[in-house]
CSV table of C-alpha atoms in Angstrom, one decimal:
chain,number,residue,atom,x,y,z
S,1,MET,CA,0.0,0.0,0.0
S,2,GLU,CA,2.9,2.3,0.9
S,3,GLU,CA,4.3,1.7,-2.5
S,4,ILE,CA,1.0,2.4,-4.4
S,5,GLN,CA,0.6,5.6,-2.5
S,6,GLY,CA,3.8,6.7,-4.2
S,7,ASN,CA,6.1,9.4,-2.9
S,8,SER,CA,3.3,11.9,-2.4
S,9,GLN,CA,4.5,14.4,0.2
S,10,ILE,CA,1.9,17.0,-0.7
S,11,ARG,CA,-1.6,16.4,0.5
S,12,LEU,CA,-4.0,16.8,-2.4
S,13,LEU,CA,-7.3,16.3,-0.6
S,14,THR,CA,-8.8,17.8,2.5
S,15,GLU,CA,-10.7,15.8,5.1
S,16,ASP,CA,-14.0,16.3,3.3
S,17,ASN,CA,-12.5,15.3,-0.2
S,18,LEU,CA,-12.1,18.8,-1.5
S,19,ARG,CA,-9.1,19.4,-3.8
S,20,LEU,CA,-6.4,22.1,-3.7
S,21,ASP,CA,-8.4,24.5,-5.9
S,22,GLY,CA,-11.6,23.8,-4.0
S,23,ARG,CA,-13.1,21.4,-6.5
S,24,LYS,CA,-15.0,18.2,-5.7
S,25,LEU,CA,-13.6,14.9,-6.9
S,26,ASP,CA,-16.0,14.7,-9.9
S,27,GLU,CA,-15.8,18.4,-10.9
S,28,LEU,CA,-14.2,19.8,-14.0
S,29,ARG,CA,-12.0,22.9,-13.9
S,30,PRO,CA,-13.8,26.0,-15.3
S,31,ILE,CA,-13.7,25.9,-19.1
S,32,LYS,CA,-13.9,28.7,-21.5
S,33,LEU,CA,-14.2,28.0,-25.2
S,34,GLU,CA,-14.1,30.2,-28.3
S,35,VAL,CA,-14.1,29.6,-32.0
S,36,GLY,CA,-13.0,31.7,-35.0
S,37,VAL,CA,-10.4,33.5,-32.9
S,38,LEU,CA,-7.8,33.7,-35.7
S,39,SER,CA,-8.7,35.4,-39.0
S,40,ARG,CA,-5.8,34.0,-41.1
S,41,ALA,CA,-6.5,30.4,-40.4
S,42,ASP,CA,-9.3,28.5,-42.1
S,43,GLY,CA,-10.6,27.5,-38.7
S,44,SER,CA,-9.5,28.2,-35.2
S,45,ALA,CA,-10.4,27.7,-31.5
S,46,TYR,CA,-9.2,28.7,-28.1
S,47,ILE,CA,-9.6,26.9,-24.8
S,48,GLU,CA,-9.0,27.9,-21.2
S,49,GLN,CA,-9.3,24.9,-18.9
S,50,GLY,CA,-8.3,26.0,-15.4
S,51,LYS,CA,-5.0,27.7,-15.9
S,52,SER,CA,-4.2,26.0,-19.2
S,53,LYS,CA,-4.5,28.2,-22.2
S,54,ILE,CA,-4.3,26.7,-25.7
S,55,LEU,CA,-4.8,27.9,-29.3
S,56,ALA,CA,-5.6,25.6,-32.2
S,57,ALA,CA,-5.5,26.6,-35.9
S,58,VAL,CA,-6.6,24.6,-38.9
S,59,TYR,CA,-5.4,25.0,-42.5
S,60,GLY,CA,-6.8,23.0,-45.3
S,61,PRO,CA,-7.7,20.8,-46.9
S,62,ARG,CA,-4.8,22.2,-49.0
S,63,GLU,CA,-2.1,20.9,-51.3
S,64,LEU,CA,0.4,18.7,-49.6
S,65,HIS,CA,4.1,19.5,-49.6
S,66,PRO,CA,6.3,17.6,-49.8
S,67,ARG,CA,4.4,15.7,-52.4
S,68,HIS,CA,5.8,12.3,-51.6
S,69,LEU,CA,3.8,12.2,-48.4
S,70,ALA,CA,0.5,12.3,-50.3
S,71,GLN,CA,-1.8,9.3,-49.9
S,72,PRO,CA,-3.7,8.4,-53.1
S,73,ASP,CA,-6.9,7.6,-51.4
S,74,GLU,CA,-7.3,10.0,-48.5
S,75,ALA,CA,-6.0,13.3,-47.0
S,76,LEU,CA,-3.1,13.4,-44.6
S,77,LEU,CA,-4.0,14.8,-41.2
S,78,GLN,CA,-1.0,16.5,-39.5
S,79,CYS,CA,-1.3,17.9,-36.0
S,80,ILE,CA,1.6,19.8,-34.5
S,81,TYR,CA,1.6,20.3,-30.8
S,82,ARG,CA,3.9,23.0,-29.5
S,83,MET,CA,4.5,24.6,-26.2
S,84,ALA,CA,5.5,28.2,-25.8
S,85,THR,CA,8.8,28.8,-24.0
S,86,PHE,CA,6.9,30.7,-21.4
S,87,SER,CA,4.1,28.1,-20.9
S,88,VAL,CA,5.7,26.4,-18.0
S,89,ASP,CA,7.5,27.3,-14.7
S,90,GLU,CA,11.0,26.7,-16.0
S,91,ARG,CA,11.7,28.0,-19.5
S,92,LYS,CA,11.0,25.4,-22.1
S,93,SER,CA,13.6,25.1,-24.7
S,94,PRO,CA,12.1,26.3,-28.0
S,95,ALA,CA,13.4,23.3,-29.9
S,96,PRO,CA,10.7,20.6,-30.5
S,97,SER,CA,11.0,18.1,-27.7
S,98,ARG,CA,10.5,14.3,-27.7
S,99,ARG,CA,7.3,14.9,-25.7
S,100,GLU,CA,5.9,17.4,-28.2
S,101,THR,CA,6.5,15.1,-31.1
S,102,GLU,CA,4.8,12.2,-29.3
S,103,LEU,CA,1.8,14.3,-28.3
S,104,SER,CA,1.5,15.5,-31.9
S,105,LYS,CA,1.2,11.9,-33.0
S,106,VAL,CA,-1.2,11.0,-30.2
S,107,ILE,CA,-3.5,13.9,-31.0
S,108,THR,CA,-3.4,13.2,-34.7
S,109,GLU,CA,-4.5,9.6,-34.1
S,110,SER,CA,-7.3,10.6,-31.7
S,111,LEU,CA,-8.7,13.1,-34.2
S,112,ALA,CA,-8.3,11.1,-37.4
S,113,PRO,CA,-11.3,8.7,-36.8
S,114,ALA,CA,-13.6,11.7,-36.7
S,115,VAL,CA,-12.5,13.3,-40.0
S,116,PHE,CA,-13.8,12.3,-43.5
S,117,LEU,CA,-10.3,12.1,-44.8
S,118,LYS,CA,-11.5,10.1,-47.9
S,119,TYR,CA,-13.2,13.3,-49.2
S,120,PHE,CA,-9.9,14.9,-50.0
S,121,PRO,CA,-7.4,12.4,-51.6
S,122,ARG,CA,-3.8,13.6,-51.9
S,123,ALA,CA,-4.5,16.8,-49.9
S,124,SER,CA,-3.4,17.6,-46.3
S,125,ILE,CA,-5.2,19.0,-43.3
S,126,ASP,CA,-2.9,20.8,-40.9
S,127,VAL,CA,-3.7,21.4,-37.3
S,128,TYR,CA,-1.4,23.6,-35.3
S,129,ILE,CA,-1.8,23.6,-31.5
S,130,GLN,CA,0.1,26.1,-29.4
S,131,VAL,CA,0.1,25.8,-25.7
S,132,ILE,CA,0.4,29.3,-24.3
S,133,GLN,CA,0.1,28.3,-20.7
S,134,ALA,CA,0.3,24.7,-19.4
S,135,ASP,CA,-1.3,23.5,-16.2
S,136,GLY,CA,-1.8,19.8,-16.7
S,137,GLY,CA,-4.2,18.0,-19.0
S,138,THR,CA,-3.0,19.9,-22.1
S,139,ARG,CA,-3.2,16.9,-24.4
S,140,CYS,CA,-6.9,16.6,-23.6
S,141,SER,CA,-7.6,20.3,-23.9
S,142,SER,CA,-5.7,20.3,-27.2
S,143,ILE,CA,-7.9,17.6,-28.6
S,144,THR,CA,-11.0,19.5,-27.5
S,145,ALA,CA,-9.8,22.7,-29.1
S,146,ALA,CA,-8.4,21.1,-32.3
S,147,SER,CA,-11.7,19.3,-32.9
S,148,LEU,CA,-13.6,22.6,-32.6
S,149,ALA,CA,-11.1,24.3,-35.0
S,150,LEU,CA,-11.7,21.5,-37.5
S,151,ALA,CA,-15.4,22.0,-37.3
S,152,ASP,CA,-14.9,25.8,-37.6
S,153,ALA,CA,-12.9,25.2,-40.8
S,154,GLY,CA,-15.9,23.4,-42.3
S,155,ILE,CA,-14.1,20.1,-42.6
S,156,PRO,CA,-16.6,17.3,-42.7
S,157,LEU,CA,-16.6,15.3,-39.5
S,158,ARG,CA,-18.4,12.2,-38.3
S,159,ASP,CA,-18.6,13.7,-34.8
S,160,LEU,CA,-16.8,16.2,-32.6
S,161,VAL,CA,-14.0,14.8,-30.3
S,162,ALA,CA,-14.1,15.7,-26.7
S,163,ALA,CA,-11.3,14.8,-24.3
S,164,CYS,CA,-10.9,14.8,-20.6
S,165,ALA,CA,-8.6,13.1,-18.1
S,166,ALA,CA,-9.3,11.3,-14.8
S,167,GLY,CA,-6.8,10.1,-12.3
S,168,LYS,CA,-6.0,9.0,-8.8
S,169,ILE,CA,-5.0,11.5,-6.1
S,170,ASP,CA,-4.4,10.5,-2.5
S,171,GLY,CA,-5.9,7.1,-3.3
S,172,LYS,CA,-9.2,8.6,-4.7
S,173,ILE,CA,-10.4,8.8,-8.2
S,174,ALA,CA,-10.7,12.4,-9.5
S,175,LEU,CA,-11.7,14.1,-12.7
S,176,ASP,CA,-9.6,16.5,-14.8
S,177,LEU,CA,-6.3,16.6,-12.9
S,178,SER,CA,-4.3,19.8,-12.7
S,179,ASP,CA,-0.6,19.9,-13.1
S,180,ILE,CA,0.2,19.5,-9.4
S,181,GLU,CA,-2.3,16.7,-9.0
S,182,ASP,CA,-0.9,15.0,-12.0
S,183,LYS,CA,2.7,15.2,-10.7
S,184,ASN,CA,1.9,14.3,-7.1
S,185,GLY,CA,-1.0,11.8,-7.7
S,186,GLN,CA,-0.8,8.1,-8.3
S,187,ALA,CA,-2.3,7.8,-11.8
S,188,ASP,CA,-3.4,9.8,-14.8
S,189,LEU,CA,-5.8,8.5,-17.5
S,190,PRO,CA,-6.5,10.8,-20.5
S,191,VAL,CA,-9.5,9.8,-22.5
S,192,ALA,CA,-10.9,11.2,-25.8
S,193,ILE,CA,-14.3,10.1,-27.1
S,194,MET,CA,-16.6,10.7,-30.1
S,195,PRO,CA,-19.7,11.3,-27.9
S,196,ARG,CA,-22.4,10.3,-30.4
S,197,LYS,CA,-21.5,6.6,-30.4
S,198,LYS,CA,-19.3,6.8,-27.3
S,199,LEU,CA,-16.3,5.6,-29.3
S,200,THR,CA,-13.0,6.0,-27.5
S,201,THR,CA,-10.3,7.5,-29.7
S,202,LEU,CA,-7.6,8.1,-27.0
S,203,LEU,CA,-6.9,6.1,-23.9
S,204,GLN,CA,-3.6,6.4,-22.2
S,205,MET,CA,-2.5,5.7,-18.6
S,206,ASP,CA,0.5,6.2,-16.4
S,207,GLY,CA,0.8,5.4,-12.7
S,208,PHE,CA,-0.8,2.7,-10.7
S,209,MET,CA,-4.5,1.7,-10.5
S,210,THR,CA,-6.4,-1.5,-9.8
S,211,LYS,CA,-8.8,-2.9,-12.4
S,212,GLU,CA,-11.8,-1.5,-10.4
S,213,GLU,CA,-10.2,1.9,-10.0
S,214,PHE,CA,-9.4,1.9,-13.8
S,215,ILE,CA,-13.0,1.2,-14.7
S,216,GLU,CA,-14.2,3.9,-12.3
S,217,ALA,CA,-11.7,6.4,-13.6
S,218,TYR,CA,-12.6,5.6,-17.2
S,219,GLU,CA,-16.3,6.1,-16.6
S,220,LEU,CA,-15.7,9.3,-14.8
S,221,ALA,CA,-13.5,10.6,-17.6
S,222,VAL,CA,-16.2,9.7,-20.2
S,223,LYS,CA,-18.8,11.7,-18.1
S,224,GLY,CA,-16.4,14.7,-18.2
S,225,CYS,CA,-16.0,14.3,-21.9
S,226,GLN,CA,-19.7,14.5,-22.3
S,227,LYS,CA,-20.0,17.7,-20.3
S,228,ILE,CA,-17.2,19.2,-22.5
S,229,TYR,CA,-19.0,18.0,-25.7
S,230,GLU,CA,-22.1,20.0,-24.6
S,231,MET,CA,-19.9,23.1,-24.3
S,232,GLN,CA,-18.4,22.5,-27.7
S,233,ARG,CA,-21.8,22.2,-29.4
S,234,GLU,CA,-22.9,25.4,-27.6
S,235,VAL,CA,-19.9,27.5,-28.7
S,236,LEU,CA,-20.1,26.4,-32.3
S,237,ILE,CA,-23.8,27.3,-32.6
S,238,GLN,CA,-23.5,30.5,-30.5
S,239,LYS,CA,-21.0,32.0,-33.0
S,240,TYR,CA,-23.7,32.2,-35.6
S,241,ILE,CA,-26.6,32.9,-33.2
S,242,ASN,CA,-24.7,36.0,-32.0
S,243,ILE,CA,-24.6,37.4,-35.5
S,244,GLN,CA,-28.3,36.7,-36.1
S,245,ASP,CA,-29.1,38.5,-32.8
S,246,GLU,CA,-26.9,41.5,-33.7
S,247,VAL,CA,-28.6,41.8,-37.1
S,248,SER,CA,-32.2,41.5,-35.7
S,249,GLU,CA,-31.3,44.1,-33.0
S,250,GLU,CA,-30.0,46.5,-35.7
S,251,SER,CA,-33.0,46.2,-37.9
S,252,SER,CA,-35.5,46.6,-35.0
S,253,GLU,CA,-33.6,49.8,-34.0
S,254,GLN,CA,-33.9,51.1,-37.5
S,255,ASN,CA,-37.6,50.3,-37.6
S,256,ARG,CA,-38.0,52.3,-34.4
S,257,GLY,CA,-36.0,55.2,-35.9
S,258,GLY,CA,-37.9,55.1,-39.2
P,1,MET,CA,-39.5,8.1,-40.7
P,2,ALA,CA,-38.8,11.3,-38.8
P,3,LEU,CA,-37.0,14.6,-39.1
P,4,HIS,CA,-35.1,15.7,-36.1
P,5,PHE,CA,-34.6,19.4,-36.9
P,6,LYS,CA,-36.6,22.6,-37.6
P,7,ASN,CA,-36.1,24.0,-41.1
P,8,ARG,CA,-32.9,26.2,-41.2
P,9,GLN,CA,-31.8,25.2,-37.8
P,10,ILE,CA,-28.1,25.5,-37.0
P,11,VAL,CA,-26.5,22.1,-36.6
P,12,VAL,CA,-23.0,20.8,-35.8
P,13,PRO,CA,-21.1,17.7,-36.9
P,14,GLY,CA,-22.7,14.5,-35.6
P,15,ASP,CA,-26.2,15.9,-35.1
P,16,LEU,CA,-29.0,13.4,-36.0
P,17,LEU,CA,-31.0,14.9,-38.8
P,18,ALA,CA,-33.4,12.3,-40.0
P,19,GLU,CA,-34.4,8.6,-39.8
P,20,GLY,CA,-36.0,6.4,-42.4
P,21,ALA,CA,-36.6,7.0,-46.1
P,22,TYR,CA,-34.7,10.3,-46.5
P,23,LYS,CA,-31.6,10.7,-48.7
P,24,PRO,CA,-28.4,12.3,-47.6
P,25,GLY,CA,-27.5,15.5,-49.4
P,26,ASP,CA,-24.5,17.8,-49.1
P,27,GLY,CA,-23.0,18.2,-45.6
P,28,THR,CA,-24.5,15.0,-44.4
P,29,PHE,CA,-23.7,11.3,-44.1
P,30,ARG,CA,-25.7,8.2,-43.6
P,31,GLU,CA,-25.1,5.4,-41.0
P,32,GLY,CA,-27.7,2.6,-41.2
P,33,ASN,CA,-31.0,4.3,-41.8
P,34,ARG,CA,-30.0,7.5,-40.0
P,35,ILE,CA,-28.7,10.7,-41.5
P,36,TYR,CA,-26.3,12.9,-39.6
P,37,SER,CA,-24.8,16.3,-40.2
P,38,SER,CA,-21.1,16.4,-41.0
P,39,VAL,CA,-20.5,20.2,-40.9
P,40,VAL,CA,-21.6,23.3,-39.0
P,41,GLY,CA,-24.5,24.9,-41.0
P,42,LEU,CA,-28.2,25.3,-41.7
P,43,ALA,CA,-30.2,22.1,-42.0
P,44,GLU,CA,-32.8,21.9,-44.8
P,45,VAL,CA,-35.0,19.3,-46.3
P,46,LYS,CA,-35.9,19.4,-50.0
P,47,GLY,CA,-38.3,16.7,-50.9
P,48,LYS,CA,-36.7,13.5,-49.7
P,49,ILE,CA,-33.2,15.0,-49.6
P,50,VAL,CA,-31.8,16.2,-46.3
P,51,GLN,CA,-28.9,18.6,-46.6
P,52,VAL,CA,-26.8,21.0,-44.5
P,53,VAL,CA,-25.7,24.3,-46.1
P,54,ALA,CA,-22.2,24.7,-44.6
P,55,PHE,CA,-21.0,28.0,-43.1
P,56,GLU,CA,-17.4,27.4,-43.9
P,57,GLY,CA,-15.3,25.1,-46.1
P,58,ALA,CA,-12.7,24.8,-48.8
P,59,TYR,CA,-13.6,25.1,-52.5
P,60,THR,CA,-14.1,21.7,-54.2
P,61,PRO,CA,-13.8,22.1,-58.0
P,62,LYS,CA,-16.9,21.2,-60.0
P,63,ALA,CA,-17.1,20.9,-63.8
P,64,GLY,CA,-18.8,23.9,-65.3
P,65,ASP,CA,-17.8,26.4,-62.5
P,66,VAL,CA,-16.3,29.7,-63.5
P,67,VAL,CA,-13.3,30.4,-61.3
P,68,ILE,CA,-10.7,33.1,-60.9
P,69,GLY,CA,-7.1,31.8,-60.5
P,70,LYS,CA,-3.5,32.9,-60.6
P,71,VAL,CA,-0.9,31.4,-62.9
P,72,VAL,CA,1.8,29.9,-60.6
P,73,ASP,CA,3.9,27.9,-63.1
P,74,VAL,CA,4.4,27.7,-66.9
P,75,LYS,CA,5.5,24.3,-68.3
P,76,MET,CA,6.4,23.4,-71.8
P,77,THR,CA,2.8,22.7,-72.9
P,78,SER,CA,0.6,23.8,-70.0
P,79,TRP,CA,-0.1,26.3,-67.3
P,80,ARG,CA,-0.5,25.5,-63.6
P,81,ILE,CA,-3.1,27.6,-62.0
P,82,ASP,CA,-3.9,28.2,-58.3
P,83,ILE,CA,-7.6,28.2,-57.8
P,84,LYS,CA,-7.6,28.3,-54.0
P,85,SER,CA,-8.7,24.7,-53.7
P,86,PRO,CA,-6.8,21.6,-52.4
P,87,TYR,CA,-6.0,20.8,-56.0
P,88,GLN,CA,-4.0,22.9,-58.4
P,89,ALA,CA,-5.6,23.3,-61.8
P,90,ILE,CA,-4.0,22.6,-65.2
P,91,MET,CA,-4.7,24.5,-68.4
P,92,HIS,CA,-3.6,23.2,-71.9
P,93,PRO,CA,-3.2,25.5,-74.9
P,94,VAL,CA,-5.8,23.4,-76.9
P,95,ASN,CA,-8.3,24.8,-74.4
P,96,VAL,CA,-7.2,28.3,-74.9
P,97,PHE,CA,-6.4,28.8,-78.7
P,98,GLU,CA,-8.3,27.8,-81.8
P,99,ARG,CA,-5.1,26.8,-83.6
P,100,ARG,CA,-2.5,24.2,-82.7
P,101,LEU,CA,0.5,25.5,-80.8
P,102,ASP,CA,4.0,24.5,-81.7
P,103,PRO,CA,5.8,24.2,-78.3
P,104,LEU,CA,9.2,24.6,-80.1
P,105,LYS,CA,8.3,28.0,-81.6
P,106,ASP,CA,5.7,29.4,-79.3
P,107,ASP,CA,6.4,30.5,-75.8
P,108,LEU,CA,3.4,30.0,-73.5
P,109,ARG,CA,4.6,32.9,-71.4
P,110,ARG,CA,3.8,35.3,-74.1
P,111,TYR,CA,0.1,34.6,-73.5
P,112,PHE,CA,-0.2,34.0,-69.8
P,113,ASP,CA,2.8,34.5,-67.5
P,114,VAL,CA,3.4,33.6,-63.8
P,115,GLY,CA,1.4,36.0,-61.7
P,116,ASP,CA,-1.4,36.7,-64.2
P,117,THR,CA,-4.9,36.5,-63.0
P,118,LEU,CA,-7.4,34.5,-65.2
P,119,VAL,CA,-11.1,33.9,-65.3
P,120,ALA,CA,-11.6,30.3,-66.5
P,121,LYS,CA,-14.1,27.5,-66.6
P,122,ILE,CA,-13.5,24.1,-65.1
P,123,MET,CA,-13.9,21.5,-67.8
P,124,SER,CA,-13.5,18.4,-65.8
P,125,PHE,CA,-12.6,17.2,-62.3
P,126,ASP,CA,-13.0,13.9,-60.5
P,127,ARG,CA,-10.7,14.0,-57.4
P,128,THR,CA,-8.3,11.5,-59.1
P,129,ARG,CA,-6.8,14.1,-61.4
P,130,ALA,CA,-6.2,17.8,-61.3
P,131,PRO,CA,-9.0,20.0,-62.5
P,132,LEU,CA,-8.7,21.1,-66.2
P,133,LEU,CA,-9.5,24.7,-67.2
P,134,THR,CA,-10.5,26.4,-70.4
P,135,THR,CA,-10.8,30.0,-71.5
P,136,LYS,CA,-12.5,29.2,-74.8
P,137,GLU,CA,-15.7,31.0,-74.0
P,138,ARG,CA,-16.9,34.6,-74.1
P,139,GLY,CA,-15.9,36.6,-71.0
P,140,LEU,CA,-13.1,34.2,-70.0
P,141,GLY,CA,-9.4,35.1,-70.1
P,142,LYS,CA,-6.8,37.4,-68.5
P,143,LEU,CA,-8.0,40.0,-66.0
P,144,GLN,CA,-6.5,43.4,-65.9
P,145,GLY,CA,-6.9,46.2,-63.4
P,146,GLY,CA,-9.6,46.0,-60.7
P,147,TYR,CA,-9.6,44.5,-57.2
P,148,LEU,CA,-9.5,40.9,-56.2
P,149,VAL,CA,-11.6,40.2,-53.1
P,150,LYS,CA,-11.3,36.8,-51.3
P,151,MET,CA,-14.3,35.5,-49.5
P,152,LEU,CA,-15.5,32.1,-48.2
P,153,PRO,CA,-16.5,30.0,-51.2
P,154,THR,CA,-19.5,28.6,-49.2
P,155,LYS,CA,-21.0,32.1,-49.2
P,156,ILE,CA,-20.8,32.7,-53.0
P,157,PRO,CA,-24.5,31.6,-53.6
P,158,ARG,CA,-25.6,34.3,-51.1
P,159,LEU,CA,-23.5,36.9,-52.9
P,160,ILE,CA,-25.3,35.9,-56.2
P,161,GLY,CA,-28.7,35.7,-54.5
P,162,ARG,CA,-31.8,34.2,-55.9
P,163,ARG,CA,-31.5,34.4,-59.7
P,164,GLY,CA,-28.8,36.9,-59.3
P,165,SER,CA,-30.9,39.4,-57.2
P,166,MET,CA,-28.1,40.3,-54.8
P,167,ILE,CA,-25.3,40.7,-57.3
P,168,ASN,CA,-27.5,42.6,-59.8
P,169,MET,CA,-28.5,45.0,-57.1
P,170,ILE,CA,-24.9,45.6,-56.1
P,171,LYS,CA,-23.9,46.1,-59.7
P,172,LYS,CA,-26.7,48.6,-60.3
P,173,GLU,CA,-26.2,50.5,-57.1
P,174,THR,CA,-22.5,51.0,-57.5
P,175,GLY,CA,-22.0,50.9,-61.2
P,176,CYS,CA,-19.1,48.5,-60.8
P,177,GLN,CA,-18.2,45.6,-63.0
P,178,ILE,CA,-18.1,42.4,-60.9
P,179,ILE,CA,-16.9,38.9,-61.9
P,180,ILE,CA,-17.6,36.1,-59.4
P,181,GLY,CA,-15.4,33.0,-59.2
P,182,GLN,CA,-17.1,30.1,-57.6
P,183,ASN,CA,-13.9,29.4,-55.8
P,184,GLY,CA,-14.4,32.4,-53.5
P,185,ILE,CA,-12.5,35.1,-55.5
P,186,VAL,CA,-14.4,38.1,-56.7
P,187,TRP,CA,-13.0,40.6,-59.2
P,188,VAL,CA,-14.3,44.2,-58.8
P,189,SER,CA,-13.6,47.1,-61.1
P,190,GLY,CA,-15.4,50.5,-60.9
P,191,LYS,CA,-15.0,54.1,-62.1
P,192,SER,CA,-13.7,55.3,-58.7
P,193,PHE,CA,-12.0,53.8,-55.7
P,194,GLU,CA,-15.0,54.8,-53.6
P,195,ASP,CA,-17.3,52.7,-55.7
P,196,GLU,CA,-15.1,49.7,-55.4
P,197,GLU,CA,-14.7,50.1,-51.7
P,198,ARG,CA,-18.5,50.1,-51.4
P,199,VAL,CA,-18.6,46.7,-53.1
P,200,ILE,CA,-15.9,45.3,-50.9
P,201,LYS,CA,-17.8,46.4,-47.8
P,202,ALA,CA,-21.0,44.8,-49.1
P,203,ILE,CA,-19.1,41.5,-49.8
P,204,ARG,CA,-17.7,41.5,-46.2
P,205,GLN,CA,-21.2,42.0,-44.8
P,206,ILE,CA,-22.7,39.2,-46.9
P,207,GLU,CA,-19.9,36.9,-45.8
P,208,ARG,CA,-20.5,37.6,-42.2
P,209,GLU,CA,-24.3,37.6,-42.2
P,210,ALA,CA,-25.0,35.0,-44.9
P,211,HIS,CA,-27.2,32.9,-42.6
P,212,THR,CA,-29.6,35.8,-41.7
P,213,SER,CA,-32.7,37.0,-43.5
P,214,GLY,CA,-33.4,40.4,-45.1
P,215,LEU,CA,-29.8,40.7,-46.2
P,216,THR,CA,-30.4,42.3,-49.6
P,217,ASP,CA,-32.1,45.3,-48.0
P,218,ARG,CA,-29.4,45.7,-45.4
P,219,VAL,CA,-26.7,45.5,-48.1
P,220,ARG,CA,-28.5,48.2,-50.1
P,221,ASP,CA,-28.6,50.4,-47.0
P,222,LEU,CA,-24.9,49.9,-46.5
P,223,ILE,CA,-24.1,50.9,-50.1
P,224,HIS,CA,-26.1,54.1,-49.8
P,225,LYS,CA,-24.6,55.0,-46.4
């Protein structure tokens, strides 16, 4: 038991199971989503999840360079995950790290099942993810933002992809770990799902959990994903509702004036 | 058999649109006997066909479309033309001139050079090969002077309006010449800069408010402002 508890010197939970930031075990961090934040990109999205801040930009479908990477039957989806030098406590070297390359691959693979790549043979769809401030769970937030950016670019999708992590802190299963909980907890389990059919497109784990704890954490993460999915839908629709409202306000003002 | 949306409702990818004997149109896909939306847009039903008019998206070439493009490369016997789509277009001299061209004597650059802007028609395209262009019709060919305005190709139908109502109104009110490329590039040429600027402003408004009603009147007001 001592071993499973790990080397946690920091207490992450109070007596009544509240976390360091005052959240309950099954509570998400406050999330702010925005779409269409960049005018140069074909599609873009911004997410703030707790203290994490991430921008995602989509270009394409467009011609693929270098040409030899082109696939004759479908488009190539390329996600690039990068962290700003100032995104973490200690300055991150601006050179692409092993971790960034790995996360780029993982994010690409968790988004690819949702995209109709067959519609654009030989072309490429590029997703650039820039972490401006990192506070744990950035791979999940990145997937959430990237899927919004893809939808904003008008790329045909089978479904949105929503992602959220669960984990184990002080021996208890908790939703949406922050950086300090991730580093001092016993396990972290990032999950991405396509909510319509509840298909899992990302499932990773590090740390220690029993089979029962794993199932509990997975189910909790899926619940978190579904909450995030509702927010994604809302923000995509709201962008256009806002313009409609603005326009009808203007015209009613004019009617009053005339 | 059931519809799961109100007409012209805003939907997002993965939304269930219809069940049963409907047919999937643009912006939708079918799984089993259900039809889902694949893009963000306005859902519509036309007879048996359920479709979603997308708000955003890249231009997919279609045979018969008039497009505006830029020459990016000149080869021995063809031009390469960027038409702002995932696929670069090719134009051969047979589809430009009536006579045969001798590649040894004739230099293609004398007719269209890199950087020139063209209005052309798409002859054929099927996703396995690059789209082929022609300028062998009236009104097609090199463009000189004027402004090029880029807009979302998905909003071009709104710029044209029902049977050209919107674009004819803009032409009449501003006195500008306008050529619309289906690929989302619009060429504008007027007597004065102010006239052209009015058209550009109108295009920007149409692009932003394409999904709202009463747009033609608002654009007219904007032009007269």
